Amino acid sequence: MAQIKVRGIVIEQSPMGEKDKRLLVLTPEMGKITVLAKGAKSQAGRFAAPAQMFCYSSFVLDKGRTFYYIKEYEILESFYSLRADIDVLTYASVMLELARDFSIDGEENEGLVRLLLYGLYALEKKETDPYLAAQTFMLRLVSDSGFRPELDHCLRCGRPYDQADGWHFREEEGGLVCPVCMGTDLRGLRPGTVAAMKYMIEAPVQKVYKFTITDEIRRQIKQPIRSYTVMNLGRPLKSLAFAETVENLELKTPGND
Ligand SMILES: [Zn+2]
């Protein structure tokens, strides 16, 4: 039986028959691959540990007709603590769902794996606000997948972005539109919002989760990034709808604004 050696993160798992689990593993070399973890439904099963969501392992896999089968493994990082905080778990789940939907079976995607790993490490070490980490992951992923939004010029007239009031992000057009072309005196984006979005797209991946923003900019980036991501994905995200429910509950909590 042919064998391969890969590193990968479990981005989806489901029961398979009485005893096994079917995993979707995101690897740098081969994109998403389907792996069967024999006996993993039982806690005591030999392959139960590496079959957990988020778990990042190095695997030796046997290639079967339909699946790969775990032969040997070494856990590199379990990311177990991500489950301890509902906000962290919610936004980490948004990141996994997006990674699943933007990756292609069998196609190399080292950049995506690095972006996801740095994000999960930042969440685990509490180096980042989970909401901001998920926004960053979304925009960077969409941008790196070939849909980089235009943030330097007006998409209609070509005028360079000048930090004036009244610039808007038009997701259906793919970026910024200037106040003249918008023909409205609605206030539009703060310069810090455009700067934050540029940072998310351009910063080296090691640093991309390490920045902070004001509450106003935190509120302003939400709509452009989400609409732009969902539009380019072509369908709504389940985990994102759940994250929004959690955010709305938090907004309604008295004394938490
Ligand atoms: Zn214009």
Coordinates of C-alpha atoms and ligand atoms in Angstrom, one line a residue:
M1 CA 0.0 0.0 0.0
A2 CA 1.3 3.4 -0.9
Q3 CA 2.3 5.7 2.0
I4 CA 2.6 9.4 2.3
K5 CA 3.9 11.7 5.1
V6 CA 2.2 15.0 5.6
R7 CA 1.5 17.6 8.3
G8 CA -2.1 18.8 8.6
I9 CA -4.9 20.4 10.7
V10 CA -8.2 18.6 11.2
I11 CA -10.8 21.1 9.9
E12 CA -13.8 18.8 9.9
Q13 CA -14.8 15.5 11.4
S14 CA -17.8 13.3 11.2
P15 CA -18.7 9.8 12.5
M16 CA -18.1 6.9 10.1
G17 CA -19.9 3.7 10.9
E18 CA -19.8 2.3 14.4
K19 CA -16.2 3.1 15.5
D20 CA -14.4 5.3 13.0
K21 CA -14.2 9.0 12.2
R22 CA -13.9 10.6 8.8
L23 CA -11.6 13.7 8.9
L24 CA -11.0 16.5 6.5
V25 CA -7.3 17.4 7.0
L26 CA -5.8 20.6 5.6
T27 CA -2.2 20.1 4.5
P28 CA 0.3 22.5 3.0
E29 CA 1.3 20.0 0.2
M30 CA -2.0 18.6 -0.9
G31 CA -4.7 21.0 0.3
K32 CA -7.7 19.1 1.8
I33 CA -7.5 15.4 2.0
T34 CA -10.0 12.9 3.5
V35 CA -8.6 10.7 6.2
L36 CA -10.2 7.8 8.1
A37 CA -9.2 7.6 11.7
K38 CA -10.0 4.0 12.7
G39 CA -11.5 3.5 16.2
A40 CA -11.5 7.2 16.8
K41 CA -15.1 7.4 18.0
S42 CA -14.0 5.8 21.3
Q43 CA -11.9 8.0 23.6
A44 CA -9.6 5.1 24.2
G45 CA -9.1 4.5 20.4
R46 CA -5.5 4.7 19.2
F47 CA -6.4 7.5 16.8
A48 CA -8.9 9.4 18.9
A49 CA -6.4 12.2 19.9
P50 CA -5.3 13.3 16.4
A51 CA -8.9 13.1 15.2
Q52 CA -10.0 16.1 17.3
M53 CA -11.0 19.4 15.6
F54 CA -8.1 21.9 15.3
C55 CA -5.5 19.2 16.1
Y56 CA -2.3 19.8 14.1
S57 CA -0.2 16.6 13.5
S58 CA 2.4 15.0 11.4
F59 CA 1.0 11.9 9.9
V60 CA 2.1 8.8 8.0
L61 CA -0.9 7.8 5.9
D62 CA -1.8 4.7 3.9
K63 CA -3.5 5.5 0.6
G64 CA -6.7 3.5 0.2
R65 CA -9.1 3.5 -2.7
T66 CA -11.4 6.3 -1.2
F67 CA -9.6 7.6 1.8
Y68 CA -6.2 7.9 3.4
Y69 CA -5.8 5.9 6.7
I70 CA -3.8 7.0 9.7
K71 CA -0.9 4.6 10.1
E72 CA 1.2 6.7 12.5
Y73 CA 1.0 10.2 13.9
E74 CA 2.7 12.7 16.1
I75 CA 0.7 15.6 17.5
L76 CA 2.5 18.9 16.9
E77 CA -0.2 21.1 18.6
S78 CA -3.6 20.0 19.8
F79 CA -5.0 23.6 20.2
Y80 CA -7.2 22.0 22.9
S81 CA -7.5 25.2 24.9
L82 CA -9.4 26.9 22.0
R83 CA -12.5 25.1 23.4
A84 CA -12.4 26.8 26.8
D85 CA -13.7 30.1 25.7
I86 CA -16.9 30.5 23.6
D87 CA -15.7 33.6 21.8
V88 CA -12.4 32.0 20.8
L89 CA -14.2 28.7 19.8
T90 CA -16.7 30.6 17.7
Y91 CA -14.2 32.6 15.7
A92 CA -11.8 29.7 15.4
S93 CA -14.7 27.8 13.9
V94 CA -15.3 30.6 11.4
M95 CA -11.6 30.3 10.4
L96 CA -11.9 26.5 9.9
E97 CA -15.1 26.8 7.8
L98 CA -13.5 29.4 5.6
A99 CA -10.3 27.3 5.2
R100 CA -12.4 24.4 4.2
D101 CA -14.3 26.4 1.6
F102 CA -11.4 28.3 0.1
S103 CA -9.1 25.3 -0.2
I104 CA -9.1 22.8 -3.1
D105 CA -8.8 19.0 -2.8
G106 CA -5.3 17.9 -3.7
E107 CA -3.9 21.3 -4.5
E108 CA -0.9 22.7 -2.6
N109 CA -1.7 25.7 -0.4
E110 CA 1.0 26.4 2.1
G111 CA 0.0 30.0 2.5
L112 CA -3.4 29.1 3.8
V113 CA -2.0 26.6 6.3
R114 CA 0.4 29.2 7.6
L115 CA -2.3 31.8 7.9
L116 CA -4.5 29.4 9.8
L117 CA -1.8 28.1 12.1
Y118 CA -0.6 31.6 13.0
G119 CA -4.2 32.6 13.7
L120 CA -4.9 29.6 15.9
Y121 CA -1.6 30.1 17.8
A122 CA -2.6 33.8 18.3
L123 CA -6.0 32.7 19.6
E124 CA -4.5 30.1 21.9
K125 CA -1.9 32.4 23.4
K126 CA -4.6 35.1 23.7
E127 CA -2.4 37.5 21.7
T128 CA -5.3 38.8 19.7
D129 CA -9.0 39.7 20.0
P130 CA -10.8 36.7 18.6
Y131 CA -13.2 38.9 16.6
L132 CA -10.3 40.8 15.0
A133 CA -8.4 37.6 14.3
A134 CA -11.3 36.2 12.4
Q135 CA -11.8 39.4 10.4
T136 CA -8.1 39.4 9.6
F137 CA -8.2 35.7 8.5
M138 CA -11.2 36.4 6.3
L139 CA -9.8 39.4 4.4
R140 CA -6.3 37.9 4.0
L141 CA -7.7 34.6 2.8
V142 CA -10.0 36.2 0.2
S143 CA -7.2 38.5 -0.9
D144 CA -4.6 35.7 -1.2
S145 CA -7.2 33.6 -3.1
G146 CA -7.1 36.1 -6.0
F147 CA -9.7 38.6 -4.9
R148 CA -7.5 41.4 -3.4
P149 CA -9.7 44.4 -3.0
E150 CA -8.7 47.8 -4.4
L151 CA -7.8 50.1 -1.5
D152 CA -5.4 52.5 -3.2
H153 CA -7.6 54.1 -5.9
C154 CA -11.2 54.9 -6.6
L155 CA -12.5 52.0 -8.7
R156 CA -14.6 54.3 -10.9
C157 CA -12.4 57.4 -11.6
G158 CA -9.0 56.1 -10.6
R159 CA -8.3 58.9 -8.1
P160 CA -5.8 57.9 -5.4
Y161 CA -7.2 57.3 -1.9
D162 CA -6.6 60.6 0.0
Q163 CA -8.0 59.8 3.5
A164 CA -10.8 62.3 3.0
D165 CA -14.3 61.7 4.5
G166 CA -16.8 60.1 2.2
W167 CA -14.9 57.1 0.7
H168 CA -16.9 53.9 0.8
F169 CA -16.1 50.3 0.3
R170 CA -18.3 48.8 -2.4
E171 CA -18.0 45.0 -2.1
E172 CA -19.9 44.4 -5.4
E173 CA -17.3 46.6 -7.2
G174 CA -14.3 45.2 -5.4
G175 CA -13.0 48.1 -3.3
L176 CA -13.0 51.8 -2.7
V177 CA -15.2 54.4 -4.4
C178 CA -14.4 58.1 -3.8
P179 CA -16.9 60.7 -2.4
V180 CA -17.3 62.4 -5.8
C181 CA -18.2 59.1 -7.6
M182 CA -20.4 58.0 -4.6
G183 CA -22.3 61.3 -5.0
T184 CA -23.3 61.3 -1.3
D185 CA -22.1 63.2 1.7
L186 CA -22.5 60.1 4.0
R187 CA -19.4 60.0 6.2
G188 CA -17.9 56.7 4.9
L189 CA -14.7 55.0 6.1
R190 CA -12.3 56.4 8.6
P191 CA -8.7 56.4 7.4
G192 CA -7.8 54.0 10.2
T193 CA -10.3 51.5 8.8
V194 CA -8.7 51.6 5.3
A195 CA -5.2 51.3 7.0
A196 CA -6.3 48.3 9.1
M197 CA -7.6 46.5 6.0
K198 CA -4.4 47.2 4.2
Y199 CA -2.4 45.8 7.1
M200 CA -4.5 42.7 7.1
I201 CA -3.8 42.1 3.4
E202 CA -0.1 43.1 3.3
A203 CA 1.6 42.4 6.7
P204 CA 3.9 39.4 6.9
V205 CA 1.9 36.4 8.2
Q206 CA 4.0 36.2 11.4
K207 CA 2.8 39.7 12.3
V208 CA -0.6 39.9 10.7
Y209 CA -2.6 39.1 13.9
K210 CA -0.5 41.4 16.0
F211 CA -2.2 44.8 15.9
T212 CA -4.9 46.7 17.7
I213 CA -7.6 49.0 16.6
T214 CA -10.0 51.5 18.2
D215 CA -13.6 50.5 18.9
E216 CA -14.9 52.7 16.1
I217 CA -12.7 51.0 13.5
R218 CA -13.5 47.6 15.0
R219 CA -17.2 48.3 14.2
Q220 CA -16.4 49.8 10.7
I221 CA -14.4 46.9 9.3
K222 CA -17.1 44.3 10.0
Q223 CA -19.5 45.0 7.2
P224 CA -17.1 45.5 4.3
I225 CA -15.0 42.4 5.3
R226 CA -18.0 40.1 5.8
S227 CA -19.9 41.1 2.7
Y228 CA -16.8 41.0 0.6
T229 CA -15.9 37.5 1.9
V230 CA -19.4 36.1 1.5
M231 CA -19.7 37.6 -1.9
N232 CA -16.5 36.0 -3.2
L233 CA -17.3 32.7 -1.5
G234 CA -20.7 32.7 -3.3
R235 CA -22.7 31.4 -0.3
P236 CA -23.3 32.2 3.3
L237 CA -21.2 30.7 6.1
K238 CA -22.9 28.8 8.8
S239 CA -20.3 29.5 11.5
L240 CA -20.4 33.2 10.6
A241 CA -24.2 33.4 11.1
F242 CA -23.6 31.8 14.6
A243 CA -20.8 34.3 15.4
E244 CA -23.2 37.2 14.5
T245 CA -25.8 35.8 16.8
V246 CA -23.2 35.8 19.6
E247 CA -22.1 39.3 18.8
N248 CA -25.7 40.6 18.8
L249 CA -26.4 39.0 22.2
E250 CA -23.2 40.7 23.5
L251 CA -24.4 44.1 22.2
K252 CA -27.7 43.7 23.9
T253 CA -26.2 42.9 27.3
P254 CA -26.6 46.0 29.5
G255 CA -23.4 47.8 30.3
N256 CA -21.5 46.1 27.4
D257 CA -21.4 48.6 24.5
Ligands
ZN1 ZN -14.1 58.3 -8.0

